[in-house]
Short mmCIF file of N, CA and C in Angstrom, two decimals:
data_model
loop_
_atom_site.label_atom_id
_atom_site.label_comp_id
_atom_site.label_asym_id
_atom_site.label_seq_id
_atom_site.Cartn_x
_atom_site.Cartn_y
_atom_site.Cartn_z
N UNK N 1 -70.40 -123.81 -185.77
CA UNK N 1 -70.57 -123.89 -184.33
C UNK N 1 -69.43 -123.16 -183.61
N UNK N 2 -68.16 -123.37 -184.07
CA UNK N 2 -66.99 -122.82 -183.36
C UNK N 2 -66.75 -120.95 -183.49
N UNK N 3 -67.54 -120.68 -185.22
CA UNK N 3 -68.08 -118.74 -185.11
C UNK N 3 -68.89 -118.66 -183.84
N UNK N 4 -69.78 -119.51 -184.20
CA UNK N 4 -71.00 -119.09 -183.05
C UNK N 4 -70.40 -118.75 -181.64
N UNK N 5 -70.08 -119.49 -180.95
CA UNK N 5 -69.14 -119.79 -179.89
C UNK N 5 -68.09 -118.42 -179.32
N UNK N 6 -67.19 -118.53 -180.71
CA UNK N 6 -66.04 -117.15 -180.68
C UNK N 6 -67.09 -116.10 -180.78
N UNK N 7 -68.27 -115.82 -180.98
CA UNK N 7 -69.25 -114.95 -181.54
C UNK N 7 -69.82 -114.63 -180.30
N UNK N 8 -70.12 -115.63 -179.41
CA UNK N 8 -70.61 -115.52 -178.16
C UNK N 8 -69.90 -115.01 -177.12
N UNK N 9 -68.37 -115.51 -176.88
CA UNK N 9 -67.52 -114.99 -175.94
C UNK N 9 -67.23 -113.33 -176.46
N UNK N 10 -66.77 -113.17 -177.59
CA UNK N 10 -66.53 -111.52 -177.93
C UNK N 10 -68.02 -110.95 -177.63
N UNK N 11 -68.62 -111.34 -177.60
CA UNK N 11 -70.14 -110.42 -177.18
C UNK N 11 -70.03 -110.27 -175.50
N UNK N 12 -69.78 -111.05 -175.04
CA UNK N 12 -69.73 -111.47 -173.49
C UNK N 12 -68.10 -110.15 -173.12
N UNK N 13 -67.48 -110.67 -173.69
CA UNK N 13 -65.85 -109.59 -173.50
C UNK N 13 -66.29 -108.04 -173.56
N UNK N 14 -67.10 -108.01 -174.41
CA UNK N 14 -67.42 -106.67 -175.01
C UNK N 14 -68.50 -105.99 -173.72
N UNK N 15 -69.53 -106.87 -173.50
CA UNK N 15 -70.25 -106.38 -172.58
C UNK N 15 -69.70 -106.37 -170.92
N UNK N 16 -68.56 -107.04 -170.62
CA UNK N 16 -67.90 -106.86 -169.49
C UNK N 16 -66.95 -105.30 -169.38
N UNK N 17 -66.44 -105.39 -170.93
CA UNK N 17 -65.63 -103.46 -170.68
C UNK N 17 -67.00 -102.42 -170.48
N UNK N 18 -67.70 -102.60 -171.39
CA UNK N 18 -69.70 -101.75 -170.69
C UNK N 18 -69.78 -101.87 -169.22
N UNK N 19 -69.54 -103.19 -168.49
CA UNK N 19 -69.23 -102.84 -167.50
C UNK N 19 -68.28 -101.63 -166.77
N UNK N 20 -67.19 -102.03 -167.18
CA UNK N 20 -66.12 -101.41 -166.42
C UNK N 20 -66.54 -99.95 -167.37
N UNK N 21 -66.93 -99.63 -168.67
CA UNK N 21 -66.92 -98.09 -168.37
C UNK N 21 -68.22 -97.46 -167.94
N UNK N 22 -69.58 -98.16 -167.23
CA UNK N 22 -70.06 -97.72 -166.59
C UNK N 22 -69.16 -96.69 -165.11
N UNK N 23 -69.00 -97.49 -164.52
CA UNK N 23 -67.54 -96.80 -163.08
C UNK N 23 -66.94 -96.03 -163.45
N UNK N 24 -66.23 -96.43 -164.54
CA UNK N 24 -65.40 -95.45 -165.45
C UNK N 24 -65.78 -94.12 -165.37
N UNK N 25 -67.06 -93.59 -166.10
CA UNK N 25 -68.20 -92.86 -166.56
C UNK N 25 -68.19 -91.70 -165.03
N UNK N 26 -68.91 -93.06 -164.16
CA UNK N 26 -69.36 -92.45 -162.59
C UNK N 26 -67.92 -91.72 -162.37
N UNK N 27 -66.70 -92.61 -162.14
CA UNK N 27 -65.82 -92.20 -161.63
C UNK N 27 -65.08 -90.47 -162.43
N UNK N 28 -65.50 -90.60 -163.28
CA UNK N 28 -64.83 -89.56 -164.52
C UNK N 28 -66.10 -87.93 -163.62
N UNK N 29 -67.06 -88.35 -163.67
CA UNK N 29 -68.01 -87.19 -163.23
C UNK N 29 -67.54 -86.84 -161.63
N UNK N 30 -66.83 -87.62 -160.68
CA UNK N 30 -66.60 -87.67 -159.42
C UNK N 30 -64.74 -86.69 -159.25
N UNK N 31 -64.64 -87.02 -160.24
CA UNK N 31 -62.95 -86.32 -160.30
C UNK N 31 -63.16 -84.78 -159.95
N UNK N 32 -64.14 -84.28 -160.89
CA UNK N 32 -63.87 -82.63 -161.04
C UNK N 32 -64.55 -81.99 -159.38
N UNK N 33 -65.32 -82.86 -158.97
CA UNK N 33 -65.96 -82.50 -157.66
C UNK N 33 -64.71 -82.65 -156.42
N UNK N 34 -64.20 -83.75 -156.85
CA UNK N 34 -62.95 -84.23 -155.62
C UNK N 34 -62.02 -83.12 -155.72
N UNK N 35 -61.66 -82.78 -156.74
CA UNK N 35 -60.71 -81.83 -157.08
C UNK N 35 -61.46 -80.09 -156.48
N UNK N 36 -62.79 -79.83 -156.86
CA UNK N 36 -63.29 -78.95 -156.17
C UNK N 36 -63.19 -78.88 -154.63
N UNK N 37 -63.52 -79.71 -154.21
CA UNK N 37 -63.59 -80.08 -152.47
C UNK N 37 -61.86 -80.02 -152.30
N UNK N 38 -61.15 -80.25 -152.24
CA UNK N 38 -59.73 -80.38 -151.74
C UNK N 38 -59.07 -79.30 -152.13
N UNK N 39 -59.19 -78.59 -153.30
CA UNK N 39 -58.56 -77.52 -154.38
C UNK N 39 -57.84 -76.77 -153.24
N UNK N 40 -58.45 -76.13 -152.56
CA UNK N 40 -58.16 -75.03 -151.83
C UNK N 40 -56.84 -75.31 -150.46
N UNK N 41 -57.00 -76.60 -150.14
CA UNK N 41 -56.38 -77.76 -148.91
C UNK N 41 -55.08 -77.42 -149.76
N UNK N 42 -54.76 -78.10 -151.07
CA UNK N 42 -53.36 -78.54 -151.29
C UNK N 42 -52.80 -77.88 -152.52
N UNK N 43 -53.17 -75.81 -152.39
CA UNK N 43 -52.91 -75.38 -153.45
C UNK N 43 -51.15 -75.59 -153.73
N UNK N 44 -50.60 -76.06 -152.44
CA UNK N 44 -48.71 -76.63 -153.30
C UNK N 44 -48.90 -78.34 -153.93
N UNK N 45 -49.83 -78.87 -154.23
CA UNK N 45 -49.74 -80.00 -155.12
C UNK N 45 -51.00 -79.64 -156.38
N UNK N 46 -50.36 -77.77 -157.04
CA UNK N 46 -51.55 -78.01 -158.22
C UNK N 46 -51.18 -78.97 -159.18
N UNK N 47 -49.99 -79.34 -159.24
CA UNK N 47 -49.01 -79.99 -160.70
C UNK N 47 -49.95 -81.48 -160.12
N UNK N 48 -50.43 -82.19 -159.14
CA UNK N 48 -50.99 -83.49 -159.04
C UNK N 48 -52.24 -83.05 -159.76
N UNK N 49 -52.97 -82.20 -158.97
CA UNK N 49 -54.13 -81.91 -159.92
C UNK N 49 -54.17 -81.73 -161.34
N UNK N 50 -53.26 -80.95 -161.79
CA UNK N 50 -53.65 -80.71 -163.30
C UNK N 50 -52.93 -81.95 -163.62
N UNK N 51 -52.21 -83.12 -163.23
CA UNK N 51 -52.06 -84.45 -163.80
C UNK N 51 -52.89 -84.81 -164.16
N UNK N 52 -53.63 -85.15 -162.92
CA UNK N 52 -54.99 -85.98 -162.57
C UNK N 52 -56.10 -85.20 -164.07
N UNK N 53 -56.24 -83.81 -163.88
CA UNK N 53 -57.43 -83.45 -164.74
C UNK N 53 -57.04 -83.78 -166.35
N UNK N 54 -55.45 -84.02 -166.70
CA UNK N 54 -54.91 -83.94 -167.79
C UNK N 54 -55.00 -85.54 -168.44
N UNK N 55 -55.29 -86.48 -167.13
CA UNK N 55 -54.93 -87.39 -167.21
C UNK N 55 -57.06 -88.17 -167.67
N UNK N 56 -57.69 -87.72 -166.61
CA UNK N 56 -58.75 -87.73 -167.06
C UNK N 56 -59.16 -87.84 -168.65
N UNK N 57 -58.90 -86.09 -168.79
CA UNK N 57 -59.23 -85.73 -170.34
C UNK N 57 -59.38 -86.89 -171.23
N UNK N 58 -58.00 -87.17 -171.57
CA UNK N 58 -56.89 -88.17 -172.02
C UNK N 58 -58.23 -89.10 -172.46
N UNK N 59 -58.36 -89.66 -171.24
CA UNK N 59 -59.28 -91.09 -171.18
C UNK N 59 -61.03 -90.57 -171.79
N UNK N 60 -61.30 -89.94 -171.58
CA UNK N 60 -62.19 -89.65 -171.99
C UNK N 60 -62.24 -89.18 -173.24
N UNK N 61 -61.03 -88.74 -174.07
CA UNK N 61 -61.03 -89.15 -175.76
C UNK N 61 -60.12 -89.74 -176.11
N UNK N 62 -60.22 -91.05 -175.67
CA UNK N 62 -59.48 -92.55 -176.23
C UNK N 62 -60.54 -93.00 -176.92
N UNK N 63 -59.81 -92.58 -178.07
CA UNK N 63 -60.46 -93.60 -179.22
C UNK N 63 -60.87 -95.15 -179.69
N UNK N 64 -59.84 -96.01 -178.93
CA UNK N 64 -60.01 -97.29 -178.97
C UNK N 64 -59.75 -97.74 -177.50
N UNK N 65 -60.51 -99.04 -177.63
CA UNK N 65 -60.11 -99.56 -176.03
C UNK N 65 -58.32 -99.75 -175.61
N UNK N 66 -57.57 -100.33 -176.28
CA UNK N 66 -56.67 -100.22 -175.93
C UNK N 66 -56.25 -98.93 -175.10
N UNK N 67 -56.61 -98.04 -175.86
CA UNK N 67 -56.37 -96.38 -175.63
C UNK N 67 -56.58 -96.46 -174.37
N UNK N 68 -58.03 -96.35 -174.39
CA UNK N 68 -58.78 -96.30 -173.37
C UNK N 68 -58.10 -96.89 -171.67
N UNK N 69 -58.06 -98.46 -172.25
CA UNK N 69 -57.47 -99.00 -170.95
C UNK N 69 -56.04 -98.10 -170.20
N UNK N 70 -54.84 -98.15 -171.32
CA UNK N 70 -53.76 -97.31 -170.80
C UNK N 70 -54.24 -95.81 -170.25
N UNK N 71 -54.88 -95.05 -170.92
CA UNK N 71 -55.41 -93.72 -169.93
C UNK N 71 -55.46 -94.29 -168.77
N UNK N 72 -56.79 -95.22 -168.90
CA UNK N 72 -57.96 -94.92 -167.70
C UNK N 72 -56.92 -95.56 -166.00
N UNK N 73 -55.54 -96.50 -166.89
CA UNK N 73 -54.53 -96.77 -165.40
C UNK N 73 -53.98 -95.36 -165.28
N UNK N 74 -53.61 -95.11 -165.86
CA UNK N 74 -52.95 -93.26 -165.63
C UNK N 74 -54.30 -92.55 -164.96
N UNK N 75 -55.23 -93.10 -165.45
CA UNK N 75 -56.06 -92.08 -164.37
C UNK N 75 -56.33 -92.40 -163.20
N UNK N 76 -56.17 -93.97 -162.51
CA UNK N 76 -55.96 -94.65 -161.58
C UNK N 76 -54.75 -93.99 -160.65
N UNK N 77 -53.59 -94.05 -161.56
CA UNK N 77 -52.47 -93.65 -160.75
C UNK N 77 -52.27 -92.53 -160.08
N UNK N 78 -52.62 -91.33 -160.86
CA UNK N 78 -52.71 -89.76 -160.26
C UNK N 78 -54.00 -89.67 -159.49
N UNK N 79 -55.12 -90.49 -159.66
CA UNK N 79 -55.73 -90.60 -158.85
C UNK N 79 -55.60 -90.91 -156.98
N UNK N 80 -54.95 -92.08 -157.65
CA UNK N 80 -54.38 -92.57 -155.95
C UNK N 80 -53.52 -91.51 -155.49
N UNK N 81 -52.29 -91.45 -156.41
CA UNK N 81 -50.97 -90.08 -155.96
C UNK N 81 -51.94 -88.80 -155.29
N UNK N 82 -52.91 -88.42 -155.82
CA UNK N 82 -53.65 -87.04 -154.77
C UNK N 82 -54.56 -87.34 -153.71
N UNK N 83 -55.01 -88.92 -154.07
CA UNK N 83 -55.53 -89.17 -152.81
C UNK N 83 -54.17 -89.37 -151.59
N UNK N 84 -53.50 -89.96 -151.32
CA UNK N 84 -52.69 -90.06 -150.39
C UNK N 84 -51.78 -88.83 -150.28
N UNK N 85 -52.04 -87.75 -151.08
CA UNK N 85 -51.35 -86.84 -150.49
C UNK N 85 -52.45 -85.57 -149.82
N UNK N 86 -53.39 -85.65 -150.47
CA UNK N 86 -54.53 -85.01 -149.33
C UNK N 86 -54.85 -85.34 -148.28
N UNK N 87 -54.96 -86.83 -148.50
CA UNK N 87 -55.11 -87.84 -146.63
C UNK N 87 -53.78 -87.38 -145.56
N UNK N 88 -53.12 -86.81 -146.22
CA UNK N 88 -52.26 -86.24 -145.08
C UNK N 88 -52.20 -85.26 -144.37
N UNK N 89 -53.28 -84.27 -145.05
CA UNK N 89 -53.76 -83.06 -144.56
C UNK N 89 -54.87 -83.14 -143.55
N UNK N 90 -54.27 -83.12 -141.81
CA UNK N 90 -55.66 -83.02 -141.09
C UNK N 90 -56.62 -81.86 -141.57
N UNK N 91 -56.60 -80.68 -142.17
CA UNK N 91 -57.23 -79.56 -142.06
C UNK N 91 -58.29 -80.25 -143.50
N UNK N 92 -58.04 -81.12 -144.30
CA UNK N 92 -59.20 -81.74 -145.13
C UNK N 92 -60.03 -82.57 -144.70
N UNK N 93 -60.11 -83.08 -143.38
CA UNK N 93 -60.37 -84.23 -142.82
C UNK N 93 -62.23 -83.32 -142.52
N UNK N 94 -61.92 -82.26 -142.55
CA UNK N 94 -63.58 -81.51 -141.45
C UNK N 94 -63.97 -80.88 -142.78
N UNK N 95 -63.78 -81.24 -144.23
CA UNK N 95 -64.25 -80.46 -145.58
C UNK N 95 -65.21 -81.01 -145.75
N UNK N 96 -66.21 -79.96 -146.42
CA UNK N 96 -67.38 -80.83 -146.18
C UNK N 96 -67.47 -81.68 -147.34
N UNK N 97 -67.73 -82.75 -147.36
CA UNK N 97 -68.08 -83.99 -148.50
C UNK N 97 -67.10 -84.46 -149.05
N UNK N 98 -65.74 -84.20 -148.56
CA UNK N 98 -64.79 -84.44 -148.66
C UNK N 98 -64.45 -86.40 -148.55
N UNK N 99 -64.87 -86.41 -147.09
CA UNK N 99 -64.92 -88.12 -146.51
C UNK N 99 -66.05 -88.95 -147.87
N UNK N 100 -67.21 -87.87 -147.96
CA UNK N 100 -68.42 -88.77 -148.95
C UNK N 100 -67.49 -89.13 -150.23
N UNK N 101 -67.32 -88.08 -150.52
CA UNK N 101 -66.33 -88.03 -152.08
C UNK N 101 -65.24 -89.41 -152.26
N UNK N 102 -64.47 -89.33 -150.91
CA UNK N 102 -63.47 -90.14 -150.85
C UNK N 102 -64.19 -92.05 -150.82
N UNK N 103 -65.00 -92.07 -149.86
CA UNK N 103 -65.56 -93.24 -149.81
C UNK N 103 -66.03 -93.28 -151.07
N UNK N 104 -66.60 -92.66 -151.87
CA UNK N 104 -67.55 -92.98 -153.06
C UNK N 104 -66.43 -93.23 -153.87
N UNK N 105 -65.20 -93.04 -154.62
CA UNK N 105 -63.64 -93.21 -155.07
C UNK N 105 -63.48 -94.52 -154.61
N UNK N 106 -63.60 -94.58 -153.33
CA UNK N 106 -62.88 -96.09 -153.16
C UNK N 106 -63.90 -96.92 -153.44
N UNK N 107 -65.11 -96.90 -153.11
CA UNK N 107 -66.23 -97.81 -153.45
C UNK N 107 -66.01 -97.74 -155.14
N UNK N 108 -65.97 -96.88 -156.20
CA UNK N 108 -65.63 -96.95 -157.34
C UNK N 108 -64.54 -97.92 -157.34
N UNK N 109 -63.24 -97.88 -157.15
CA UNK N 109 -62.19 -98.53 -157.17
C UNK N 109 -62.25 -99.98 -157.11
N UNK N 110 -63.04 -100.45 -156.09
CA UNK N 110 -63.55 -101.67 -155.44
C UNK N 110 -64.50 -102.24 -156.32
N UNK N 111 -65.16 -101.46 -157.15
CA UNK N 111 -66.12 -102.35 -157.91
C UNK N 111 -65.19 -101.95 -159.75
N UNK N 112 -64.48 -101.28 -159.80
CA UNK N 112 -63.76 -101.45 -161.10
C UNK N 112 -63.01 -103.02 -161.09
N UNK N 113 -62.05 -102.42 -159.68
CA UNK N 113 -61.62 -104.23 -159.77
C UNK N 113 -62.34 -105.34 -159.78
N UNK N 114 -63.42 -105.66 -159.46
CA UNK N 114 -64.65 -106.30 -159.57
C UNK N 114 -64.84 -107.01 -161.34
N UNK N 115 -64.88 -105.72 -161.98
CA UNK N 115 -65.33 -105.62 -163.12
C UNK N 115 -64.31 -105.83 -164.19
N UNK N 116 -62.58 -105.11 -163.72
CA UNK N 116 -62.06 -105.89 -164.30
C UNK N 116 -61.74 -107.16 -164.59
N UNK N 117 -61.63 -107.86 -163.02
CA UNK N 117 -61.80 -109.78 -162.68
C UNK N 117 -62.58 -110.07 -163.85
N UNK N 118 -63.79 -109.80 -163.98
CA UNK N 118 -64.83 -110.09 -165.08
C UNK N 118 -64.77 -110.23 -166.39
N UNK N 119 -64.06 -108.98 -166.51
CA UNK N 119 -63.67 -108.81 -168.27
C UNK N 119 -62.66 -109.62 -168.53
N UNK N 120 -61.37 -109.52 -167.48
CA UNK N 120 -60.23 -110.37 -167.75
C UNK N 120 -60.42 -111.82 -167.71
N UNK N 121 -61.50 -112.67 -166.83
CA UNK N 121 -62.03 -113.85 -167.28
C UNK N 121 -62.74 -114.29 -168.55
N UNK N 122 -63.26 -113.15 -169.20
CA UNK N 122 -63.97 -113.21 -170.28
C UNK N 122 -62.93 -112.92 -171.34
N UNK N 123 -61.94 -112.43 -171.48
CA UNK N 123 -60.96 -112.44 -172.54
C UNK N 123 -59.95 -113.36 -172.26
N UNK N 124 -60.16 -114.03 -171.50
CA UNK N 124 -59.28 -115.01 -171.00
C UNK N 124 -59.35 -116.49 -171.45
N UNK N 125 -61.44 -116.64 -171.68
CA UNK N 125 -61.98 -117.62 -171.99
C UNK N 125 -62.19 -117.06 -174.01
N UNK N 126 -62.49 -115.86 -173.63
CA UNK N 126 -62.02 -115.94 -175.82
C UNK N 126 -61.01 -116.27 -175.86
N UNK N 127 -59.77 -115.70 -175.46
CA UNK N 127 -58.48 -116.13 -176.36
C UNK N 127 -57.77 -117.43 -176.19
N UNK N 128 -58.41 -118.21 -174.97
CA UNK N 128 -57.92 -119.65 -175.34
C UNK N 128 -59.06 -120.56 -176.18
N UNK N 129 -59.79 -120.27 -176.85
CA UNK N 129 -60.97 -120.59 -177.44
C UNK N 129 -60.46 -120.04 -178.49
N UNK N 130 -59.99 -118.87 -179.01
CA UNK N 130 -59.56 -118.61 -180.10
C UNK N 130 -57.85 -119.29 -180.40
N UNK N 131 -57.51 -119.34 -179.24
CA UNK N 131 -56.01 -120.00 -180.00
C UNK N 131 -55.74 -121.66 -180.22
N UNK N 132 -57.08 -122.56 -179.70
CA UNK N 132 -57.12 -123.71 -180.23
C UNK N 132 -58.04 -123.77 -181.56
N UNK N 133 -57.98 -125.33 -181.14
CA UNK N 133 -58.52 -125.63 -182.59
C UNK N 133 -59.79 -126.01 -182.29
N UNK N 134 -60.60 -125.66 -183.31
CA UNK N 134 -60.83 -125.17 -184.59
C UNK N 134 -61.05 -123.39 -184.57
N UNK N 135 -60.83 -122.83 -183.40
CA UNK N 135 -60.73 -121.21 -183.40
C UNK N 135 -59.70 -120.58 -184.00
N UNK N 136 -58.55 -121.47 -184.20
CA UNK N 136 -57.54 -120.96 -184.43
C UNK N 136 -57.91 -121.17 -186.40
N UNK N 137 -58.53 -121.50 -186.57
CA UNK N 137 -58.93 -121.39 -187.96
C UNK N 137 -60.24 -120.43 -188.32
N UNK N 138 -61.17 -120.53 -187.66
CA UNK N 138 -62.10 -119.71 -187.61
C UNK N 138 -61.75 -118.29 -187.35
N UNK N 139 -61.50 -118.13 -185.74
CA UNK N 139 -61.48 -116.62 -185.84
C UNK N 139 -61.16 -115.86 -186.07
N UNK N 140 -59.86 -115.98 -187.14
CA UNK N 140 -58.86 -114.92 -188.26
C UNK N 140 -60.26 -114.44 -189.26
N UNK N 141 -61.01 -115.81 -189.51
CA UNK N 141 -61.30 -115.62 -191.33
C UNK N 141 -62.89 -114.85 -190.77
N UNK N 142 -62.90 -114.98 -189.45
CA UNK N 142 -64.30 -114.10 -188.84
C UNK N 142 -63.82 -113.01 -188.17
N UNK N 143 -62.69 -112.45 -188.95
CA UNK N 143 -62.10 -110.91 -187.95
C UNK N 143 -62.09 -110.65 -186.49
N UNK N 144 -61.58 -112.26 -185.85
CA UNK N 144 -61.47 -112.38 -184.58
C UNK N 144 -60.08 -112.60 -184.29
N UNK N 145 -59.29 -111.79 -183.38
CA UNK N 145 -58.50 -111.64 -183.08
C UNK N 145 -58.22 -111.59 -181.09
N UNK N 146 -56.78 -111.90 -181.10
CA UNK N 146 -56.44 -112.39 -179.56
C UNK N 146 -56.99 -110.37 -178.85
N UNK N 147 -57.64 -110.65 -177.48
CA UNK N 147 -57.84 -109.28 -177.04
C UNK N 147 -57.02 -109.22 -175.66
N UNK N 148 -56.98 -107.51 -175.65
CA UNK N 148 -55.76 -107.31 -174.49
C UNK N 148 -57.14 -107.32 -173.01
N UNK N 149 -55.77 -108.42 -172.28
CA UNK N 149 -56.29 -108.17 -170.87
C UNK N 149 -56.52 -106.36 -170.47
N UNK N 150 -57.27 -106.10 -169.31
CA UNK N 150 -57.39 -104.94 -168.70
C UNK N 150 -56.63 -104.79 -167.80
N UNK N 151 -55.47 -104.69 -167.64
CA UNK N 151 -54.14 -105.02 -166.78
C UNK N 151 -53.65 -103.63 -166.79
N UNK N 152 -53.47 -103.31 -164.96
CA UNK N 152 -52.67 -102.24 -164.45
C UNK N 152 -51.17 -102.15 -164.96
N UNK N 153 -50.64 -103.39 -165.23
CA UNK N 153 -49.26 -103.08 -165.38
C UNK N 153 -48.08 -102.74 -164.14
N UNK N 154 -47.03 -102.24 -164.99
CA UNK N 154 -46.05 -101.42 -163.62
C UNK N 154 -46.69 -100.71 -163.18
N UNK N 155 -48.33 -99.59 -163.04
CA UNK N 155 -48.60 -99.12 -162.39
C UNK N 155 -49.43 -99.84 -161.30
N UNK N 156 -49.79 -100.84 -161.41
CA UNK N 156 -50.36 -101.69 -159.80
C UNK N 156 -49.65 -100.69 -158.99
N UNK N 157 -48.12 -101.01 -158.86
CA UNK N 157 -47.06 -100.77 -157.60
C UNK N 157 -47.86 -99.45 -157.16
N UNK N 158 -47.84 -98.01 -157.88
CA UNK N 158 -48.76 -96.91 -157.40
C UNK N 158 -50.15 -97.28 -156.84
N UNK N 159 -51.00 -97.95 -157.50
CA UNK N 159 -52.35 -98.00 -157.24
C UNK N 159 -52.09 -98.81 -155.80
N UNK N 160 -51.38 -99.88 -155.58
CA UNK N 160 -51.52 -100.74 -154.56
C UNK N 160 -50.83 -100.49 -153.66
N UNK N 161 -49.80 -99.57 -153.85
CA UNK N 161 -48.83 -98.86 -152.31
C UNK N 161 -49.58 -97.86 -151.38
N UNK N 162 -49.29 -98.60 -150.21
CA UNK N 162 -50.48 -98.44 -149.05
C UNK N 162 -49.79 -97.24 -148.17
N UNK N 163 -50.56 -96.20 -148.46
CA UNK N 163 -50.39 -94.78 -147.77
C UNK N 163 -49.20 -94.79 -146.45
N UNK N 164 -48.45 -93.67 -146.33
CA UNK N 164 -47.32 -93.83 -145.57
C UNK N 164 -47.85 -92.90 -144.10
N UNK N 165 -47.92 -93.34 -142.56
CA UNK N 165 -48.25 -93.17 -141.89
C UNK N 165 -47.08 -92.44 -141.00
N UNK N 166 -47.07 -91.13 -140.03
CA UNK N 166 -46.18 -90.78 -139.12
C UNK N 166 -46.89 -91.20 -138.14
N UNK N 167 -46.33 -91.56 -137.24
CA UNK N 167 -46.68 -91.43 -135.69
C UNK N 167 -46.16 -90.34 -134.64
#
C-alpha cells in the first residue's frame, strides 16, 4: 500500500514538471521572435542577447531535470535582464508585436509560477511521504528517492527586481 501511494505521488510530481515544460516549450519558441522584434532597438546590449540565446540552448539540451530546472532559471534571469532593458527604450514601445510578444512572456511567466506552486506541492507531498514511515523503508528498495524542489534560488532577486523608473 505504502509503493502504491509513493507510486502515485511520483506519477503526480512527474506530471506537474509536463506541466511546467509545456510553458517552458511555448516560452522557448517565443524567445527567438522577442529577440527578432527588439534586435535592431538595442544593437549595444548584443552580449544580453547572445546570453539569453546561449542560455536558452543550454535548457533545451538538459539532459536531466535537475539540469533542466538550473538552465531553465538562467533562462528566466537573462530573460527578465533584456526585458527591462528594452522597456527602457521609448523607440521599442511603437515595434510592431513587440507589446504582443511582451504580454505573451509575462502571461508565460505568470502561469510557470502557477505551475511551479504545483509541482513544488507535489514534491513536497512525495518527500514527506517518503521520509516517514513506512516510506522511509519502501521507497529506497522501490528506487524512490527525495526530489528537488523547482526553486529560483539566488536568482528570484533578478527575476523579482521590479524595473527601475526615471522621472
Amino acid at each position: 500500500m505504502s509503493h502504491n501511494r509513493l507510486a502515485k505521488l511520483a506519477q503526480r510530481c512527474d506530471q506537474a514538471f509536463a506541466d511546467i515544460d509545456v510553458q517552458l516549450r511555448y516560452r522557448h519558441d517565443l524567445i527567438p521572435l522577442f529577440v527578432e522584434t527588439v534586435q535592431g532597438f538595442i544593437s549595444y546590449e548584443k552580449e544580453m542577447v547572445q546570453k539569453l540565446l546561449d542560455a536558452r540552448n543550454e535548457a533545451l539540451r538538459a539532459a536531466t531535470q535537475e539540469l533542466r530546472i538550473k538552465a531553465e532559471n538562467n533562462v528566466s534571469v537573462n530573460l527578465t535582464q533584456l526585458m527591462q532593458a528594452v522597456g527602457q527604450n521609448p523607440e521599442i514601445k511603437g515595434a510592431p508585436h513587440y507589446m504582443d510578444l511582451r504580454r505573451e512572456l509575462t502571461d508565460i511567466e505568470h502561469k510557470l509560477a502557477a505551475s511551479r506552486r504545483f509541482f513544488n506541492l507535489a514534491v513536497g507531498e512525495f518527500n514527506a511521504t517518503l521520509t516517514q514511515f513506512p516510506g522511509k523503508l519502501v521507497g529506497p528498495r522501490s528506487g524512490m528517492y527525495l526530489r528537488r524542489f523547482f526553486d529560483l534560488g539566488m536568482d528570484r532577486v533578478f527575476i523579482q527586481e521590479a524595473p527601475a523608473f526615471k522621472l
